């Protein structure tokens, strides 16, 4: 579903990604882990074709985002923790607005919104303008939007950054449900316990390099660490020592 | 639904639900324009009439009894005073008039009293002129001459401007600037919200990650901003025409009628087309500036300079109205071109070349500005700069 080889990106003279390789298969959650500034957001933006990048191979949901970004975006659900909503639109209007971009209209869209309502407990948020919503309601709409068009691939960048405990739980459960349905999920985060809960495999991204990819048990064994967090810290130390 | 139309409806819905913006950009121009454009003239005229009807005190010294009587008949309260200038300075009199046998000196507080003193000067001068005429007629009669000898011909002034031009008021040269200003102020909230606002809220990235091209998103946003700009302008024009109709209907003097404002169908069409083209140009420039900004506030600062860009062309139009005969090349100047065309339209002076040059060049500038905005939308270093 996602295949990346030699992905590189420079912002003027600043290197952001120095040739990273990984893949995410159907029915798999791959957690991209790294501190702020490691290159996680840049990776996800490159995968959706929002930024120009170089790579030997780059495939997302069967298309190359550099050549056919619209095809990739049709098949991908993308959500970032820092995103917001339109203050004067209701929750339902948000979902209708974004649904139209994916060709969803009429009863089909209404049915999908009802499904998301059941999955995320959107409730009052559907018919209330964002400016009158609580932060919890906003977060639910934000998350539901990414799942709206039943994407084959989910690219989630720090999706729980602004979520309260209920919305966070609903999102993680939804991600696991999507995985069971055979979707590929690329989950970028710096909250390692979260990754430990949902990820099948992880990638440690540090200063634009993917210093480890493998399953969580492999990571713990490779770095002789009791938790994923300890493994990550050890991986970073090794990179620093080598430098 | 095409993506650009989807974006357009979303932007328009957000605009129409923003009550404060709607009130200040659409409703307020309709009610304020008549007030701003006609109230000052009406007020000045009413005050002049009131002042003219008032019994004002005139301190006099050495003036003939016949003149004193004429001043009294003109509704002035005349009283003798040994020092009329002092009487005026001390506020005991509104004016002072002294005759030394050869000349009359009129004392007034011109700098302090302004229009009120001017009106009084007019009243006293009219009485003096009348008195002078009577004296001359009397002396000519004594010399056996017909008083008409001093008036070998009479002079009349008639306005032969086309009727279309006569419907415009004495401040018509201000109207083009105000219309373009409405376009700017109407589009600004929508553009700021749709560019820097989206960046600041974090919605632009989500929008760009949908299966839509940046150009389609830009089209939708530009169209919504143009609608907002034209709504604001239509409201301003509506207010002007309403105020003009009221001024013409209730004008009590020719001076007040000069403040009226009427537009024929042809002028309205020309205004609409010019407005649409200028709105496209202004929206393109604003979207470009809005995309460069990191925040809502920064965008407002950048766009504030656009108002200043209207002032210089407005001066040019003011000059063109009275002294300058614009050649077609003048209509090619950005902003000034459409402003001068509107001025020429209101004065029924616009010819085919003026239309061609102003509309053609504004269309070209609009295309360039929208191209620049599209470029800004496609540059990741601009889109993700925050």
Coordinates of C-alpha atoms in Angstrom, one line a residue:
Chain A
X1 CA 0.0 0.0 0.0
X2 CA 2.9 2.4 0.8
X3 CA 6.4 1.8 -0.6
X4 CA 9.1 4.3 0.0
X5 CA 12.8 4.0 -1.2
X6 CA 15.4 6.7 -1.0
X7 CA 13.0 9.5 -0.1
X8 CA 14.9 12.8 0.2
X9 CA 13.8 16.3 0.8
X10 CA 15.7 19.6 1.3
X11 CA 14.3 22.9 2.4
X12 CA 16.7 25.2 0.6
X13 CA 20.0 24.2 2.2
X14 CA 18.5 22.5 5.1
X15 CA 18.2 18.7 4.7
X16 CA 14.9 17.3 6.1
X17 CA 15.0 13.7 4.8
X18 CA 18.2 12.0 3.8
X19 CA 16.9 9.0 1.9
X20 CA 14.5 6.9 3.9
X21 CA 13.1 3.5 3.1
X22 CA 10.0 1.8 4.5
X23 CA 6.8 0.2 3.5
X24 CA 3.3 -0.2 5.0
X25 CA 1.3 -3.3 4.0
X26 CA -2.4 -3.9 3.9
X27 CA -3.9 -4.5 7.3
X28 CA -0.8 -3.0 9.0
X29 CA -0.2 0.0 11.3
X30 CA 3.3 1.4 10.8
X31 CA 4.2 4.0 13.4
X32 CA 6.7 6.6 12.4
X33 CA 8.4 7.7 15.6
X34 CA 10.6 10.6 16.2
X35 CA 11.0 13.9 18.1
X36 CA 9.8 17.2 16.8
X37 CA 11.8 18.2 13.7
X38 CA 12.8 14.7 12.9
X39 CA 11.1 14.8 9.5
X40 CA 7.8 13.0 10.3
X41 CA 5.5 15.8 8.9
X42 CA 7.7 16.2 5.9
X43 CA 7.5 12.5 5.1
X44 CA 3.7 12.6 5.3
X45 CA 3.4 15.7 3.2
X46 CA 5.6 14.1 0.6
X47 CA 3.4 11.0 0.6
X48 CA 0.3 13.1 -0.2
X49 CA 2.2 15.2 -2.8
X50 CA 1.9 18.4 -0.9
X51 CA 5.6 19.1 -1.2
X52 CA 8.1 18.2 -3.9
X53 CA 10.5 15.4 -3.0
X54 CA 13.0 13.0 -4.6
X55 CA 12.9 9.3 -4.3
X56 CA 13.9 6.1 -6.1
X57 CA 10.5 4.7 -5.5
X58 CA 7.4 6.3 -4.0
X59 CA 4.0 4.6 -4.1
X60 CA 1.0 5.3 -2.0
X61 CA -2.2 3.4 -2.7
X62 CA -1.0 2.4 -6.1
X63 CA 0.1 5.8 -7.4
X64 CA 3.1 8.0 -7.3
X65 CA 2.2 11.2 -5.5
X66 CA 4.9 13.1 -7.5
X67 CA 3.2 12.2 -10.7
X68 CA -0.4 11.7 -9.8
X69 CA -1.1 13.5 -6.5
X70 CA -4.8 13.7 -7.0
X71 CA -5.1 9.9 -7.4
X72 CA -3.2 9.4 -4.2
X73 CA -5.4 12.0 -2.3
X74 CA -8.5 10.3 -3.5
X75 CA -7.4 7.0 -1.8
X76 CA -5.8 8.5 1.3
X77 CA -7.2 9.8 4.5
X78 CA -5.0 12.5 5.9
X79 CA -5.2 14.2 9.2
X80 CA -2.7 16.3 11.2
X81 CA -2.8 17.3 14.8
X82 CA -2.3 20.9 14.0
X83 CA -5.3 21.2 11.7
X84 CA -8.4 23.2 12.4
X85 CA -12.0 23.8 11.3
X86 CA -14.0 26.5 9.7
X87 CA -15.6 28.6 12.5
X88 CA -18.9 29.3 10.8
X89 CA -19.7 25.9 9.4
X90 CA -21.5 23.2 11.4
X91 CA -19.9 19.7 11.9
X92 CA -22.3 18.3 9.2
X93 CA -21.4 21.1 6.8
X94 CA -17.7 20.2 7.3
X95 CA -18.3 16.6 6.4
X96 CA -20.5 17.5 3.4
X97 CA -17.9 20.1 2.2
X98 CA -15.0 17.6 2.4
X99 CA -17.2 14.7 1.2
X100 CA -18.0 16.5 -2.1
X101 CA -14.3 16.5 -2.9
X102 CA -14.4 12.7 -2.9
X103 CA -17.6 12.5 -5.0
X104 CA -19.8 11.7 -2.0
X105 CA -23.3 13.3 -2.2
X106 CA -26.9 12.8 -1.3
X107 CA -28.0 9.7 0.6
X108 CA -24.6 8.0 0.3
X109 CA -23.0 11.0 2.1
X110 CA -25.8 11.2 4.6
X111 CA -25.4 7.5 5.4
X112 CA -21.6 7.8 5.8
X113 CA -22.1 10.8 8.2
X114 CA -24.5 8.7 10.2
X115 CA -21.9 5.9 10.4
X116 CA -19.2 8.3 11.6
X117 CA -21.7 9.7 14.1
X118 CA -22.0 6.2 15.5
X119 CA -18.3 5.5 15.4
X120 CA -17.1 8.7 17.0
X121 CA -20.2 9.9 18.9
X122 CA -20.5 13.2 16.9
X123 CA -23.9 13.9 18.3
X124 CA -24.6 17.6 18.8
X125 CA -21.4 18.5 17.0
X126 CA -23.0 17.7 13.7
X127 CA -25.5 20.5 13.8
X128 CA -23.6 23.1 15.8
X129 CA -21.3 25.8 14.3
X130 CA -17.7 25.2 15.1
X131 CA -17.5 28.6 17.0
X132 CA -20.1 27.3 19.4
X133 CA -18.5 23.8 19.9
X134 CA -16.5 22.6 22.8
X135 CA -12.9 21.5 22.1
X136 CA -14.0 17.9 22.4
X137 CA -16.6 18.3 19.7
X138 CA -14.1 20.0 17.4
X139 CA -11.7 17.2 17.8
X140 CA -14.3 14.6 16.9
X141 CA -15.2 16.3 13.7
X142 CA -11.5 16.7 12.8
X143 CA -10.9 13.0 13.2
X144 CA -14.1 11.9 11.6
X145 CA -13.2 13.9 8.5
X146 CA -10.2 11.8 7.7
X147 CA -12.3 8.6 7.6
X148 CA -15.1 10.1 5.6
X149 CA -14.4 8.6 2.2
X150 CA -13.3 5.1 3.4
X151 CA -9.7 5.6 2.3
X152 CA -7.5 2.6 1.5
X153 CA -4.6 4.3 3.3
X154 CA -4.6 6.5 6.4
X155 CA -1.8 9.0 6.9
X156 CA -2.2 10.3 10.5
X157 CA 0.3 12.9 11.7
X158 CA 0.3 13.4 15.4
X159 CA -3.5 12.9 15.3
X160 CA -4.0 12.7 19.1
X161 CA -1.9 15.9 19.8
X162 CA -5.0 18.0 20.7
X163 CA -7.4 15.2 21.6
X164 CA -9.0 14.7 25.0
X165 CA -9.0 11.2 26.5
X166 CA -12.4 10.2 25.0
X167 CA -11.6 11.4 21.5
X168 CA -8.2 9.8 21.7
X169 CA -9.6 6.5 22.7
X170 CA -12.2 6.7 19.9
X171 CA -9.5 7.4 17.4
X172 CA -7.2 4.6 18.5
X173 CA -10.1 2.1 18.4
X174 CA -11.0 3.4 14.9
X175 CA -7.5 2.9 13.7
X176 CA -7.4 -0.7 15.0
X177 CA -10.8 -1.3 13.3
X178 CA -9.5 0.1 10.0
X179 CA -6.5 -2.2 10.3
X180 CA -8.8 -5.2 10.8
X181 CA -10.6 -4.1 7.6
X182 CA -7.3 -4.4 5.7
X183 CA -6.4 -0.7 5.5
X184 CA -2.8 0.5 5.7
X185 CA -2.1 3.1 8.4
X186 CA 0.9 5.3 8.7
X187 CA 0.8 6.7 12.1
X188 CA 3.3 9.5 13.0
X189 CA 3.7 10.3 16.6
X190 CA 6.2 11.1 19.3
X191 CA 3.9 9.5 22.0
X192 CA 5.6 6.1 22.1
X193 CA 3.2 4.3 24.4
X194 CA 0.5 5.0 21.9
X195 CA 2.5 3.5 19.2
X196 CA 3.2 0.5 21.3
X197 CA -0.5 -0.1 21.7
X198 CA -1.5 0.0 18.0
X199 CA 1.5 -0.5 15.8
X200 CA 2.6 -3.7 14.1
X201 CA 5.9 -2.2 13.0
X202 CA 7.7 1.0 13.8
X203 CA 10.3 3.2 12.2
X204 CA 12.6 5.5 14.3
X205 CA 13.1 8.7 12.4
X206 CA 15.9 11.0 13.7
X207 CA 17.4 14.0 12.0
X208 CA 16.0 12.9 8.6
X209 CA 17.2 9.3 8.8
X210 CA 15.3 6.2 9.5
X211 CA 17.6 4.6 12.0
X212 CA 15.5 1.5 12.6
X213 CA 12.5 -0.3 11.1
X214 CA 11.0 -3.4 12.4
X215 CA 8.4 -4.9 14.8
X216 CA 8.2 -3.7 18.4
X217 CA 9.7 -6.9 19.8
X218 CA 12.5 -6.6 17.3
X219 CA 13.1 -3.0 18.4
X220 CA 13.2 -4.0 22.1
X221 CA 15.6 -6.9 21.3
X222 CA 17.8 -4.8 19.0
X223 CA 18.3 -2.2 21.7
X224 CA 18.0 -4.4 24.7
X225 CA 15.2 -2.2 26.1
X226 CA 12.2 -3.0 28.3
X227 CA 9.9 -0.6 26.5
X228 CA 9.6 1.0 23.0
X229 CA 10.5 4.3 24.6
X230 CA 13.7 3.0 26.0
X231 CA 14.5 1.3 22.7
X232 CA 14.0 4.6 20.9
X233 CA 16.2 6.6 23.3
X234 CA 19.0 3.9 22.9
X235 CA 18.7 4.2 19.1
X236 CA 19.1 7.9 19.3
X237 CA 22.1 7.6 21.6
X238 CA 23.8 5.2 19.2
X239 CA 23.3 7.7 16.3
X240 CA 24.7 10.5 18.4
X241 CA 27.7 8.5 19.5
X242 CA 28.4 7.5 16.0
X243 CA 28.3 11.1 14.9
Chain B
X1 CA -20.3 19.5 -7.7
X2 CA -17.0 20.8 -9.2
X3 CA -14.4 21.5 -6.5
X4 CA -14.1 25.2 -7.3
X5 CA -17.9 25.6 -6.8
X6 CA -17.7 23.6 -3.6
X7 CA -15.0 26.0 -2.3
X8 CA -17.0 29.0 -3.5
X9 CA -20.1 28.0 -1.6
X10 CA -18.1 27.3 1.6
X11 CA -16.4 30.7 1.4
X12 CA -19.7 32.4 0.6
X13 CA -21.5 30.7 3.4
X14 CA -18.8 31.7 5.9
X15 CA -19.0 35.3 4.7
X16 CA -22.8 35.4 4.9
X17 CA -22.8 34.0 8.4
X18 CA -20.3 36.5 9.6
X19 CA -22.8 39.1 10.8
X20 CA -20.3 41.7 11.8
X21 CA -18.6 41.7 8.4
X22 CA -21.9 41.5 6.6
X23 CA -23.1 44.5 8.5
X24 CA -19.9 46.6 8.0
X25 CA -19.3 45.7 4.4
X26 CA -22.7 45.3 2.9
X27 CA -25.4 47.1 5.0
X28 CA -23.4 50.0 6.3
X29 CA -22.3 51.4 2.9
X30 CA -26.0 51.5 1.9
X31 CA -26.9 53.7 4.8
X32 CA -23.7 55.6 5.3
X33 CA -23.1 56.6 1.6
X34 CA -26.1 59.0 1.4
X35 CA -25.1 60.4 4.8
X36 CA -21.5 60.9 3.9
X37 CA -22.1 62.2 0.4
X38 CA -25.2 64.4 0.9
X39 CA -25.5 65.3 4.5
X40 CA -22.5 67.7 4.5
X41 CA -23.8 69.6 1.5
X42 CA -27.3 69.6 2.9
X43 CA -26.1 70.7 6.3
X44 CA -24.0 73.6 4.8
X45 CA -26.9 74.7 2.7
X46 CA -29.3 74.6 5.6
X47 CA -26.9 76.5 7.8
X48 CA -26.3 79.1 5.1
X49 CA -30.0 79.6 4.7
X50 CA -30.5 79.9 8.4
X51 CA -27.7 82.4 8.7
X52 CA -29.1 84.4 5.9
X53 CA -32.5 84.5 7.6
X54 CA -31.0 85.5 11.0
X55 CA -31.1 89.1 12.2
X56 CA -27.3 89.8 12.5
X57 CA -25.9 92.9 14.2
X58 CA -23.9 95.4 12.2
X59 CA -22.0 98.2 13.9
X60 CA -21.7 101.2 11.6
X61 CA -19.9 104.5 11.5
X62 CA -20.3 107.3 9.0
X63 CA -22.5 105.4 6.5
X64 CA -25.3 107.3 4.6
X65 CA -28.8 107.1 6.1
X66 CA -30.1 105.6 2.8
X67 CA -27.6 102.7 3.1
X68 CA -28.5 102.2 6.8
X69 CA -32.1 101.9 5.9
X70 CA -31.2 99.4 3.1
X71 CA -29.2 97.3 5.5
X72 CA -32.2 97.3 7.9
X73 CA -34.5 96.3 5.1
X74 CA -32.2 93.4 4.3
X75 CA -32.9 92.0 7.8
X76 CA -29.8 93.3 9.6
X77 CA -29.8 95.1 12.9
X78 CA -27.8 98.3 12.4
X79 CA -26.5 100.4 15.2
X80 CA -24.0 103.3 15.3
X81 CA -20.7 102.7 17.1
X82 CA -17.6 104.8 17.4
X83 CA -15.3 101.8 16.7
X84 CA -17.1 99.1 14.7
X85 CA -13.9 97.0 14.3
X86 CA -13.6 96.8 18.1
X87 CA -17.3 96.0 18.4
X88 CA -16.8 93.0 16.2
X89 CA -13.7 91.9 18.0
X90 CA -15.5 92.2 21.4
X91 CA -18.5 90.2 20.1
X92 CA -21.0 93.1 20.4
X93 CA -21.6 93.0 16.6
X94 CA -21.4 90.3 13.9
X95 CA -20.0 92.8 11.4
X96 CA -18.7 96.4 11.3
X97 CA -19.1 98.9 8.4
X98 CA -17.2 102.2 8.2
X99 CA -17.4 104.8 5.5
X100 CA -14.7 107.5 5.4
X101 CA -16.2 109.5 2.5
X102 CA -14.3 107.6 -0.2
X103 CA -14.4 103.9 0.7
X104 CA -16.3 101.4 2.8
X105 CA -14.4 99.0 5.1
X106 CA -16.2 95.9 6.2
X107 CA -15.0 94.2 9.4
X108 CA -15.7 90.5 10.0
X109 CA -14.2 87.6 11.9
X110 CA -13.5 85.7 8.7
X111 CA -10.9 83.3 10.1
X112 CA -12.9 82.6 13.3
X113 CA -16.4 82.5 12.0
X114 CA -15.8 80.7 8.7
X115 CA -18.9 80.1 6.6
X116 CA -21.1 82.2 8.9
X117 CA -18.9 85.3 8.3
X118 CA -18.8 84.5 4.6
X119 CA -22.6 84.4 4.4
X120 CA -22.8 87.7 6.3
X121 CA -20.2 89.3 4.0
X122 CA -22.4 88.2 1.0
X123 CA -25.5 89.8 2.5
X124 CA -23.8 93.1 3.2
X125 CA -22.0 93.2 -0.1
X126 CA -25.3 92.6 -1.9
X127 CA -26.8 95.6 -0.1
X128 CA -23.7 97.7 -1.0
X129 CA -23.8 96.7 -4.6
X130 CA -27.5 97.6 -4.8
X131 CA -26.8 100.9 -3.1
X132 CA -23.9 101.6 -5.6
X133 CA -26.1 100.8 -8.6
X134 CA -28.8 103.2 -7.3
X135 CA -26.2 105.9 -6.8
X136 CA -24.8 105.4 -10.3
X137 CA -28.3 105.4 -11.9
X138 CA -29.1 108.6 -10.0
X139 CA -25.9 110.4 -11.2
X140 CA -26.4 109.2 -14.7
X141 CA -29.9 110.6 -14.7
X142 CA -28.6 113.9 -13.4
X143 CA -26.2 114.0 -16.3
X144 CA -29.1 113.3 -18.7
X145 CA -27.8 109.8 -19.5
X146 CA -29.9 106.5 -19.7
X147 CA -28.7 104.2 -16.9
X148 CA -28.8 101.4 -19.5
X149 CA -25.7 102.9 -21.0
X150 CA -23.6 101.0 -18.4
X151 CA -25.1 97.7 -19.5
X152 CA -24.5 97.4 -23.3
X153 CA -25.0 93.6 -23.1
X154 CA -26.1 90.9 -20.7
X155 CA -24.4 87.6 -20.0
X156 CA -26.1 84.3 -19.5
X157 CA -24.5 80.9 -18.8
X158 CA -26.1 77.6 -19.9
X159 CA -24.8 74.1 -19.3
X160 CA -24.8 72.2 -22.6
X161 CA -23.3 69.0 -21.2
X162 CA -25.3 65.9 -22.3
X163 CA -28.3 65.3 -19.9
X164 CA -26.5 62.1 -18.8
X165 CA -23.6 64.1 -17.4
X166 CA -25.8 66.7 -15.7
X167 CA -27.1 64.0 -13.4
X168 CA -23.8 63.8 -11.6
X169 CA -23.1 65.9 -8.6
X170 CA -20.3 68.4 -7.8
X171 CA -18.3 65.6 -6.1
X172 CA -18.6 63.1 -9.0
X173 CA -14.8 62.9 -9.1
X174 CA -14.9 61.2 -5.7
X175 CA -17.3 58.5 -6.6
X176 CA -14.9 56.3 -8.7
X177 CA -12.4 56.2 -5.8
X178 CA -15.2 55.3 -3.4
X179 CA -16.4 52.5 -5.6
X180 CA -13.0 51.0 -5.9
X181 CA -12.6 51.4 -2.2
X182 CA -15.8 49.4 -1.6
X183 CA -14.4 46.7 -3.8
X184 CA -11.3 46.5 -1.7
X185 CA -13.1 46.6 1.6
X186 CA -15.7 44.1 0.5
X187 CA -13.2 41.5 -0.7
X188 CA -10.6 42.0 2.1
X189 CA -12.3 40.1 4.9
X190 CA -13.1 37.1 2.6
X191 CA -9.6 37.0 1.1
X192 CA -7.9 37.4 4.5
X193 CA -10.0 34.6 6.0
X194 CA -9.5 32.4 2.9
X195 CA -5.7 32.7 2.8
X196 CA -3.9 33.8 5.9
X197 CA -6.9 32.8 8.0
X198 CA -6.8 29.2 6.6
X199 CA -3.1 29.0 7.2
X200 CA -3.4 30.2 10.8
X201 CA -6.3 27.8 11.5
X202 CA -4.5 24.9 9.9
X203 CA -7.3 24.2 7.4
X204 CA -5.3 25.1 4.3
X205 CA -3.2 22.0 4.4
X206 CA -6.3 19.8 4.8
X207 CA -7.9 21.5 1.9
X208 CA -4.8 21.1 -0.3
X209 CA -4.7 17.4 0.7
X210 CA -8.1 16.7 -0.9
X211 CA -8.2 15.5 -4.5
X212 CA -8.4 19.1 -5.9
X213 CA -5.9 21.2 -7.7
X214 CA -4.7 24.5 -6.1
X215 CA -6.1 26.3 -9.1
X216 CA -9.6 25.0 -8.4
X217 CA -9.3 26.1 -4.8
X218 CA -8.0 29.5 -5.9
X219 CA -10.9 29.9 -8.4
X220 CA -13.5 29.1 -5.7
X221 CA -12.0 31.5 -3.2
X222 CA -11.5 34.3 -5.8
X223 CA -15.1 34.0 -7.0
X224 CA -16.4 34.2 -3.4
X225 CA -14.2 37.3 -2.7
X226 CA -15.5 38.9 -5.9
X227 CA -19.1 38.3 -5.0
X228 CA -18.4 39.9 -1.6
X229 CA -16.6 42.9 -3.2
X230 CA -19.5 43.4 -5.7
X231 CA -22.1 43.1 -3.0
X232 CA -20.3 45.8 -1.0
X233 CA -20.0 48.0 -4.1
X234 CA -23.6 47.5 -5.1
X235 CA -24.7 48.5 -1.6
X236 CA -22.5 51.7 -1.9
X237 CA -24.0 52.5 -5.3
X238 CA -27.5 51.8 -4.1
X239 CA -26.9 54.2 -1.2
X240 CA -25.5 56.9 -3.5
X241 CA -28.5 56.6 -5.9
X242 CA -31.0 56.6 -3.0
X243 CA -29.3 59.6 -1.4
X244 CA -29.1 61.3 -4.8
X245 CA -32.8 60.7 -5.5
X246 CA -33.7 62.1 -2.0
X247 CA -31.5 65.1 -2.6
X248 CA -33.1 65.8 -6.0
X249 CA -36.6 65.3 -4.6
X250 CA -36.2 67.5 -1.6
X251 CA -33.7 70.0 -2.9
X252 CA -34.8 73.4 -1.8
X253 CA -32.2 75.3 -3.8
X254 CA -30.2 74.8 -7.0
X255 CA -27.1 74.6 -4.9
X256 CA -28.5 71.7 -3.0
X257 CA -29.6 70.0 -6.2
X258 CA -26.0 70.1 -7.4
X259 CA -25.4 67.4 -4.7
X260 CA -27.8 64.9 -6.4
X261 CA -26.4 61.8 -8.1
X262 CA -28.1 59.9 -10.9
X263 CA -26.8 57.1 -13.2
X264 CA -28.4 56.0 -16.4
X265 CA -28.6 52.4 -17.6
X266 CA -25.5 52.7 -19.7
X267 CA -23.4 54.2 -16.9
X268 CA -24.6 51.4 -14.6
X269 CA -23.5 48.8 -17.0
X270 CA -20.2 50.4 -17.5
X271 CA -19.8 50.7 -13.7
X272 CA -20.7 47.0 -13.3
X273 CA -18.2 45.7 -15.9
X274 CA -15.4 48.0 -14.6
X275 CA -16.2 46.8 -11.1
X276 CA -16.0 43.2 -12.0
X277 CA -12.7 43.6 -13.8
X278 CA -11.2 45.7 -11.1
X279 CA -12.5 43.2 -8.4
X280 CA -10.8 40.4 -10.3
X281 CA -7.5 42.4 -10.3
X282 CA -7.8 43.4 -6.6
X283 CA -8.8 39.9 -5.5
X284 CA -5.8 38.4 -7.3
X285 CA -3.4 40.9 -5.6
X286 CA -5.0 40.3 -2.2
X287 CA -4.9 36.5 -2.5
X288 CA -1.2 36.8 -3.4
X289 CA -0.5 39.1 -0.4
X290 CA -2.7 36.9 1.9
X291 CA -0.7 33.8 0.9
X292 CA 2.5 35.6 1.7
X293 CA 1.3 36.5 5.2
X294 CA 1.9 34.1 8.1
X295 CA -1.1 35.3 10.1
X296 CA -4.4 37.1 9.7
X297 CA -3.0 40.2 11.3
X298 CA 0.0 40.2 8.9
X299 CA -2.3 39.9 6.0
X300 CA -4.3 42.9 7.1
X301 CA -1.2 44.9 7.4
X302 CA -0.1 44.0 3.8
X303 CA -3.5 44.7 2.4
X304 CA -3.8 48.0 4.2
X305 CA -1.3 49.4 1.8
X306 CA -3.7 48.8 -1.0
X307 CA -5.9 51.6 0.2
X308 CA -2.9 54.0 -0.1
X309 CA -2.5 52.7 -3.6
X310 CA -5.9 54.3 -4.4
X311 CA -5.0 57.8 -3.2
X312 CA -2.5 58.7 -5.9
X313 CA -4.8 57.7 -8.8
X314 CA -7.6 59.5 -7.1
X315 CA -5.6 62.7 -7.2
X316 CA -4.9 62.0 -10.9
X317 CA -8.6 61.6 -11.5
X318 CA -9.4 64.8 -9.6
X319 CA -7.0 66.6 -11.8
X320 CA -8.2 64.9 -15.0
X321 CA -11.7 65.9 -14.1
X322 CA -11.0 69.6 -14.2
X323 CA -7.8 70.3 -16.1
X324 CA -6.2 67.2 -17.7
X325 CA -7.5 65.8 -20.9
X326 CA -6.6 62.1 -20.6
X327 CA -5.1 60.4 -23.6
X328 CA -5.8 56.7 -24.1
X329 CA -2.5 55.9 -22.5
X330 CA -3.7 57.2 -19.1
X331 CA -6.3 54.4 -19.1
X332 CA -3.6 51.8 -19.1
X333 CA -2.3 52.8 -15.7
X334 CA -3.3 50.2 -13.1
X335 CA -6.0 51.4 -10.7
X336 CA -6.0 54.9 -12.3
X337 CA -7.3 53.5 -15.6
X338 CA -10.7 52.1 -14.3
X339 CA -11.0 55.1 -12.0
X340 CA -10.6 57.5 -14.9
X341 CA -12.9 55.5 -17.0
X342 CA -15.7 55.7 -14.3
X343 CA -15.1 59.4 -14.0
X344 CA -15.4 59.8 -17.8
X345 CA -18.6 57.6 -17.8
X346 CA -20.2 59.7 -15.1
X347 CA -19.4 62.9 -17.1
X348 CA -20.6 61.2 -20.4
X349 CA -17.1 61.8 -21.8
X350 CA -16.0 58.1 -22.3
X351 CA -15.4 57.1 -25.9
X352 CA -14.7 53.7 -27.4
X353 CA -10.9 53.9 -26.9
X354 CA -11.3 54.8 -23.3
X355 CA -13.4 51.7 -22.7
X356 CA -11.1 49.5 -24.8
X357 CA -7.9 50.6 -23.0
X358 CA -9.3 50.7 -19.5
X359 CA -11.2 47.3 -19.7
X360 CA -8.5 45.6 -21.8
X361 CA -5.6 46.6 -19.5
X362 CA -7.6 45.9 -16.3
X363 CA -8.4 42.4 -17.7
X364 CA -4.8 41.8 -18.4
X365 CA -3.7 43.0 -14.9
X366 CA -6.4 40.8 -13.4
X367 CA -5.1 37.8 -15.3
X368 CA -1.5 38.6 -14.1
X369 CA -2.6 39.1 -10.5
X370 CA -4.7 35.9 -10.5
X371 CA -1.7 34.1 -12.1
X372 CA 0.5 35.4 -9.3
X373 CA -2.0 34.2 -6.7
X374 CA -2.1 30.7 -8.4
X375 CA 1.7 30.7 -8.3
X376 CA 1.6 31.5 -4.6
X377 CA -0.9 28.7 -4.0
X378 CA 1.4 26.1 -5.7
X379 CA 4.6 27.1 -3.8
X380 CA 5.1 24.9 -0.8
X381 CA 7.5 27.4 0.8
X382 CA 4.6 29.9 0.7
X383 CA 1.8 27.6 1.6
X384 CA 3.6 26.1 4.6
X385 CA 5.3 29.3 5.8
X386 CA 3.9 30.0 9.2

